[in-house]
mmCIF file of C-alpha atoms in Angstrom:
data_model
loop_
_atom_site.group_PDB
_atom_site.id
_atom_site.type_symbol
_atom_site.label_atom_id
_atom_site.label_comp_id
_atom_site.label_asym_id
_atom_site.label_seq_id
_atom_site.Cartn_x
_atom_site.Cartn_y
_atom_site.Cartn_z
ATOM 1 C CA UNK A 1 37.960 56.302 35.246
ATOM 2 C CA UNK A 2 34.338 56.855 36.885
ATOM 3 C CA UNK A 3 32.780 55.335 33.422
ATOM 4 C CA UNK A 4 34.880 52.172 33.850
ATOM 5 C CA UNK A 5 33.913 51.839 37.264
ATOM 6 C CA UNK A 6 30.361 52.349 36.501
ATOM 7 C CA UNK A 7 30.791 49.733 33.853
ATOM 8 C CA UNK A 8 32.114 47.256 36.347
ATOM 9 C CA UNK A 9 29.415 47.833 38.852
ATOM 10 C CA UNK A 10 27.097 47.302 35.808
ATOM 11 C CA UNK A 11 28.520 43.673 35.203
ATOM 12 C CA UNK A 12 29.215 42.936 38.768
ATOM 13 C CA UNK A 13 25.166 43.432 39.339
ATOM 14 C CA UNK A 14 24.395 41.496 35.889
ATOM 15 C CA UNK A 15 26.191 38.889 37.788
ATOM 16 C CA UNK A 16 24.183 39.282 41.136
ATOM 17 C CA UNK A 17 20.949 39.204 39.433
ATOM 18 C CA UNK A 18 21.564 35.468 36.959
ATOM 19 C CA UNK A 19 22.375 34.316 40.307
ATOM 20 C CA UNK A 20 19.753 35.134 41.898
ATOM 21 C CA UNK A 21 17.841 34.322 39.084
ATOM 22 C CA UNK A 22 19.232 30.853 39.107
ATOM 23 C CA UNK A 23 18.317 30.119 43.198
ATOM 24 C CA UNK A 24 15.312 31.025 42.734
ATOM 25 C CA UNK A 25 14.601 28.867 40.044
ATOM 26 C CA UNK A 26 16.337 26.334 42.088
ATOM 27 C CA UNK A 27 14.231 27.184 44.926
ATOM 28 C CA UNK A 28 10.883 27.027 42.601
ATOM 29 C CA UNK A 29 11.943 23.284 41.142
ATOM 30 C CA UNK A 30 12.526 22.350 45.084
ATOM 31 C CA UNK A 31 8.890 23.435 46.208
ATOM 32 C CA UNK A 32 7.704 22.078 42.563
ATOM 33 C CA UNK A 33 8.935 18.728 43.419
ATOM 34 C CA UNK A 34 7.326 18.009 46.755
ATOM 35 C CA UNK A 35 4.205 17.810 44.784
ATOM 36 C CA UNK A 36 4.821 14.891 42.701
ATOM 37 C CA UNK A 37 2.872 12.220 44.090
ATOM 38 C CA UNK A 38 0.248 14.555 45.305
ATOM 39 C CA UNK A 39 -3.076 15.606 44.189
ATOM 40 C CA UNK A 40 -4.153 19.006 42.936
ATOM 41 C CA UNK A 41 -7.439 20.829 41.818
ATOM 42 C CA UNK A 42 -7.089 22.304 38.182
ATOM 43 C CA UNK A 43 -10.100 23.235 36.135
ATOM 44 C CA UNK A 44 -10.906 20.526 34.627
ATOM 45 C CA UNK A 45 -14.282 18.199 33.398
ATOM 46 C CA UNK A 46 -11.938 14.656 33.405
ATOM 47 C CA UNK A 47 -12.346 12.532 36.029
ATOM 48 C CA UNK A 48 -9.363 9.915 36.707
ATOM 49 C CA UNK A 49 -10.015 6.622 38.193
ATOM 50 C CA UNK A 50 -7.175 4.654 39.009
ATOM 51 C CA UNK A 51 -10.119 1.217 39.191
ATOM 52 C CA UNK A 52 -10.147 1.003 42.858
ATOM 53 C CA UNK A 53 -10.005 4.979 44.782
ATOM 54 C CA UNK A 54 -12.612 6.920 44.985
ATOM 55 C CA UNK A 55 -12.197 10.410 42.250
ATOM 56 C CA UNK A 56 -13.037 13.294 43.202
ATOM 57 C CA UNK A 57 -13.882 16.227 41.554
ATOM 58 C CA UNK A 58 -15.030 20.237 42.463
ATOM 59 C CA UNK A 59 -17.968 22.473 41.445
ATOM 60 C CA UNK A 60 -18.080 26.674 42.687
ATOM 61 C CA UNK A 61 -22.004 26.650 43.190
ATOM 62 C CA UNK A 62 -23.593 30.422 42.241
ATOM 63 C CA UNK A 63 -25.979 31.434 44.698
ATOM 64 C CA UNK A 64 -29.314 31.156 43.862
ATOM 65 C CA UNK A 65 -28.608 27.164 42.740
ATOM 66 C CA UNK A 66 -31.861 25.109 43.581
ATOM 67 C CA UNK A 67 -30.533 22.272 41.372
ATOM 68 C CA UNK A 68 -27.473 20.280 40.160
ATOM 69 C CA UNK A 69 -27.653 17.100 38.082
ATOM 70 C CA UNK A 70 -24.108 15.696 38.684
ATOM 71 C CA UNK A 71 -23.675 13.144 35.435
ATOM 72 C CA UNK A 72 -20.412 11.006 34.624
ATOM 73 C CA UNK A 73 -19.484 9.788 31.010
ATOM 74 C CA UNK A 74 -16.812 7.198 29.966
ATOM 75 C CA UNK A 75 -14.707 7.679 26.945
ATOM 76 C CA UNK A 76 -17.252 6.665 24.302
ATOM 77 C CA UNK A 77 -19.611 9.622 25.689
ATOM 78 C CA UNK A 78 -22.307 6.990 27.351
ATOM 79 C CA UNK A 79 -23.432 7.575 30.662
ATOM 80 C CA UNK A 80 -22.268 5.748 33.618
ATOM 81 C CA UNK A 81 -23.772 7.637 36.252
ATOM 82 C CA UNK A 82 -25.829 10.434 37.558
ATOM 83 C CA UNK A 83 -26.953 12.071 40.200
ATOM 84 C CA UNK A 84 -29.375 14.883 41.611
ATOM 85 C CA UNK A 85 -28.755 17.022 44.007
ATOM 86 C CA UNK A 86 -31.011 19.711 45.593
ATOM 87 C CA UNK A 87 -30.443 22.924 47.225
ATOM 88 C CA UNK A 88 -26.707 22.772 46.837
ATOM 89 C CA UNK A 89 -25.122 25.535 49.436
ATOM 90 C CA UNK A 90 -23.543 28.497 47.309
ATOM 91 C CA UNK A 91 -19.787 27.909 47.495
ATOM 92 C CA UNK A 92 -17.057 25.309 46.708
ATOM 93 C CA UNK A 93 -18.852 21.787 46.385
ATOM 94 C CA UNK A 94 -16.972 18.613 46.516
ATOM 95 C CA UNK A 95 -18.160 15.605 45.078
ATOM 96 C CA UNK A 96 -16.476 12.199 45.288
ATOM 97 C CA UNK A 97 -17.002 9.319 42.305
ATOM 98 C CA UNK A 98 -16.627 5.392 43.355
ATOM 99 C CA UNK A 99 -16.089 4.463 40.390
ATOM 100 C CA UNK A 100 -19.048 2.636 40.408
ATOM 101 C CA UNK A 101 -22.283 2.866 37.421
ATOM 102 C CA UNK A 102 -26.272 3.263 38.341
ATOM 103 C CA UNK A 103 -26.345 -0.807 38.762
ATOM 104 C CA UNK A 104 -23.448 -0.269 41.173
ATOM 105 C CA UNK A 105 -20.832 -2.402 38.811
ATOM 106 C CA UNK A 106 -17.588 -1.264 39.314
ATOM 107 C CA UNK A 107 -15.815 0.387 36.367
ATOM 108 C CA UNK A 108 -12.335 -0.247 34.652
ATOM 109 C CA UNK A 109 -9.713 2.393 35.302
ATOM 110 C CA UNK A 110 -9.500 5.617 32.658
ATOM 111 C CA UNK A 111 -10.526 8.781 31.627
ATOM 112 C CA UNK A 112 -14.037 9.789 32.381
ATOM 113 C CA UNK A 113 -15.858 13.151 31.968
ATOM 114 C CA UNK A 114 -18.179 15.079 34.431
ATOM 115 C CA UNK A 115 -20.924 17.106 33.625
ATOM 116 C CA UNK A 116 -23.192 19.289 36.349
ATOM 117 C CA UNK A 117 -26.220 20.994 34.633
ATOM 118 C CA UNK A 118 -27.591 23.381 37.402
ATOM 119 C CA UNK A 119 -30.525 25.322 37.981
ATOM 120 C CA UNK A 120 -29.476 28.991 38.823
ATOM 121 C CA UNK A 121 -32.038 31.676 39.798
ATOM 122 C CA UNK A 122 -34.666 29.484 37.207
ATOM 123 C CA UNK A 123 -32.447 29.164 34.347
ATOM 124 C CA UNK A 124 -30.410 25.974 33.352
ATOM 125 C CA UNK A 125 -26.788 26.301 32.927
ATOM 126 C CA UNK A 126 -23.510 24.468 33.029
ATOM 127 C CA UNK A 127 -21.401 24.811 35.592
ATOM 128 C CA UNK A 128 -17.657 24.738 35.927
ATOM 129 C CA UNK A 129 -16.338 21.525 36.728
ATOM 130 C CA UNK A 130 -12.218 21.278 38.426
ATOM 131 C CA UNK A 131 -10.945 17.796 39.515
ATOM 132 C CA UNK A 132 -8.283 16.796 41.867
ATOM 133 C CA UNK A 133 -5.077 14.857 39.916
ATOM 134 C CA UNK A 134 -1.858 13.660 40.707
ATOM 135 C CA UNK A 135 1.390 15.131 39.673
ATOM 136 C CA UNK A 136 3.357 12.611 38.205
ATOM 137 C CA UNK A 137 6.869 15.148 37.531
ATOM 138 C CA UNK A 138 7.684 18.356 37.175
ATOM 139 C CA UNK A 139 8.976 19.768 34.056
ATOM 140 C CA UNK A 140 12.180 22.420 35.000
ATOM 141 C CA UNK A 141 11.513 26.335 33.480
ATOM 142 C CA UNK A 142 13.892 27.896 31.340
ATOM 143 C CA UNK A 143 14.966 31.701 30.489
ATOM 144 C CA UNK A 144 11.731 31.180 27.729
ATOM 145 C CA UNK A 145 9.836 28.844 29.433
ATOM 146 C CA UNK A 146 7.814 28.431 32.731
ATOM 147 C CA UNK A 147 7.786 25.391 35.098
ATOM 148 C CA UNK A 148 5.295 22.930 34.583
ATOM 149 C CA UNK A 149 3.443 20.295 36.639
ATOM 150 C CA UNK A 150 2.907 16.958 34.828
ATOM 151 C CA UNK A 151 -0.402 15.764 35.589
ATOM 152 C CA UNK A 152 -1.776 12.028 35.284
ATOM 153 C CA UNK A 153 -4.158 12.256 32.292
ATOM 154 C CA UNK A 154 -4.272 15.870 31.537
ATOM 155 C CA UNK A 155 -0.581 16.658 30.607
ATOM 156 C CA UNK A 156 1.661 19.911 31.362
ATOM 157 C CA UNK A 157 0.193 22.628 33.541
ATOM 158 C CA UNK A 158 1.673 25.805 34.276
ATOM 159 C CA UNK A 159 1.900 26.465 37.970
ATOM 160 C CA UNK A 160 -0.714 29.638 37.893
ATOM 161 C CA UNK A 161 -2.999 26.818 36.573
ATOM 162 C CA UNK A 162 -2.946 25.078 39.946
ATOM 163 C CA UNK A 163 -6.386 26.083 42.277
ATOM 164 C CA UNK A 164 -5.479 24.283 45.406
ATOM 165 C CA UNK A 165 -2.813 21.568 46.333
ATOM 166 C CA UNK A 166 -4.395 18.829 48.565
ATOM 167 C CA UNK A 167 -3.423 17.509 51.781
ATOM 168 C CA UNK A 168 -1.633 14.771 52.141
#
């Protein structure tokens, strides 16, 4: 008698557990869905200008930094725009893009690709580049599979993937 009752409380707590499983999950793909339409900061070199908003884009600046050459590509891999910037303070640097080239034309909407070669403690390196995107949906997890957040231009991204959500 005690095993079947054991057994019972086994399944009875199987139970408990898929459904709390399940509003959780439920509770994930509610929070998950109040981003779409937002922006958020994944690591990322791609720049996405919609042709008229300004892009912006995020650099973590090592101490010791005396220089950054900020430097913006289009598609084909030409140059569109640069820029220098000395004595950067050691942190979280944001930098914002017009959209604009060094003759101040304004360019068509698309993909483009940031670069920042910096000068830390007097050796040249490349730093890590993140850029702030819109969700456009949310892909649902599974048992096997975790939620993702569709981003404009750079696809799925897993949730963990996500270094700050923007205001607004």
């Amino acid at each position: 008698m005690t095993s079947f009752t054991m057994a019972d409380g086994i399944s009875s707590l199987n139970t408990n557990f898929k459904d709390f499983a399940a509003s959780m999950n439920s509770n994930q793909a509610l929070q998950a869905s109040s981003l779409v339409g937002r922006n958020v900061r994944v690591n990322s070199d791609t720049l996405i200008f919609d042709g008229t908003n300004k892009s912006y884009g995020a650099i973590e600046v090592p101490g010791k930094t005396t220089s950054m050459k900020v430097s913006i590509y289009d598609a084909s891999g030409a140059l569109v725009k640069s820029d220098t910037v000395s004595n950067p303070d050691e942190g979280k640097f944001e930098l914002a893009w017009d959209g604009t080239n060094e003759a101040g034309v304004k360019q068509t909407a698309g993909l483009y690709t940031m670069k920042i070669d910096a000068t830390v403690d007097g050796k040249s390196q490349s730093l890590v580049t993140s850029s702030y995107v819109p969700v456009a949906s949310v892909t649902l997890g599974t048992l096997t599979a975790d939620m993702k957040l569709n981003l404009l231009g750079l696809g799925a991204k897993k949730m963990s993937d996500i270094l700050e959500i923007a205001a607004g």
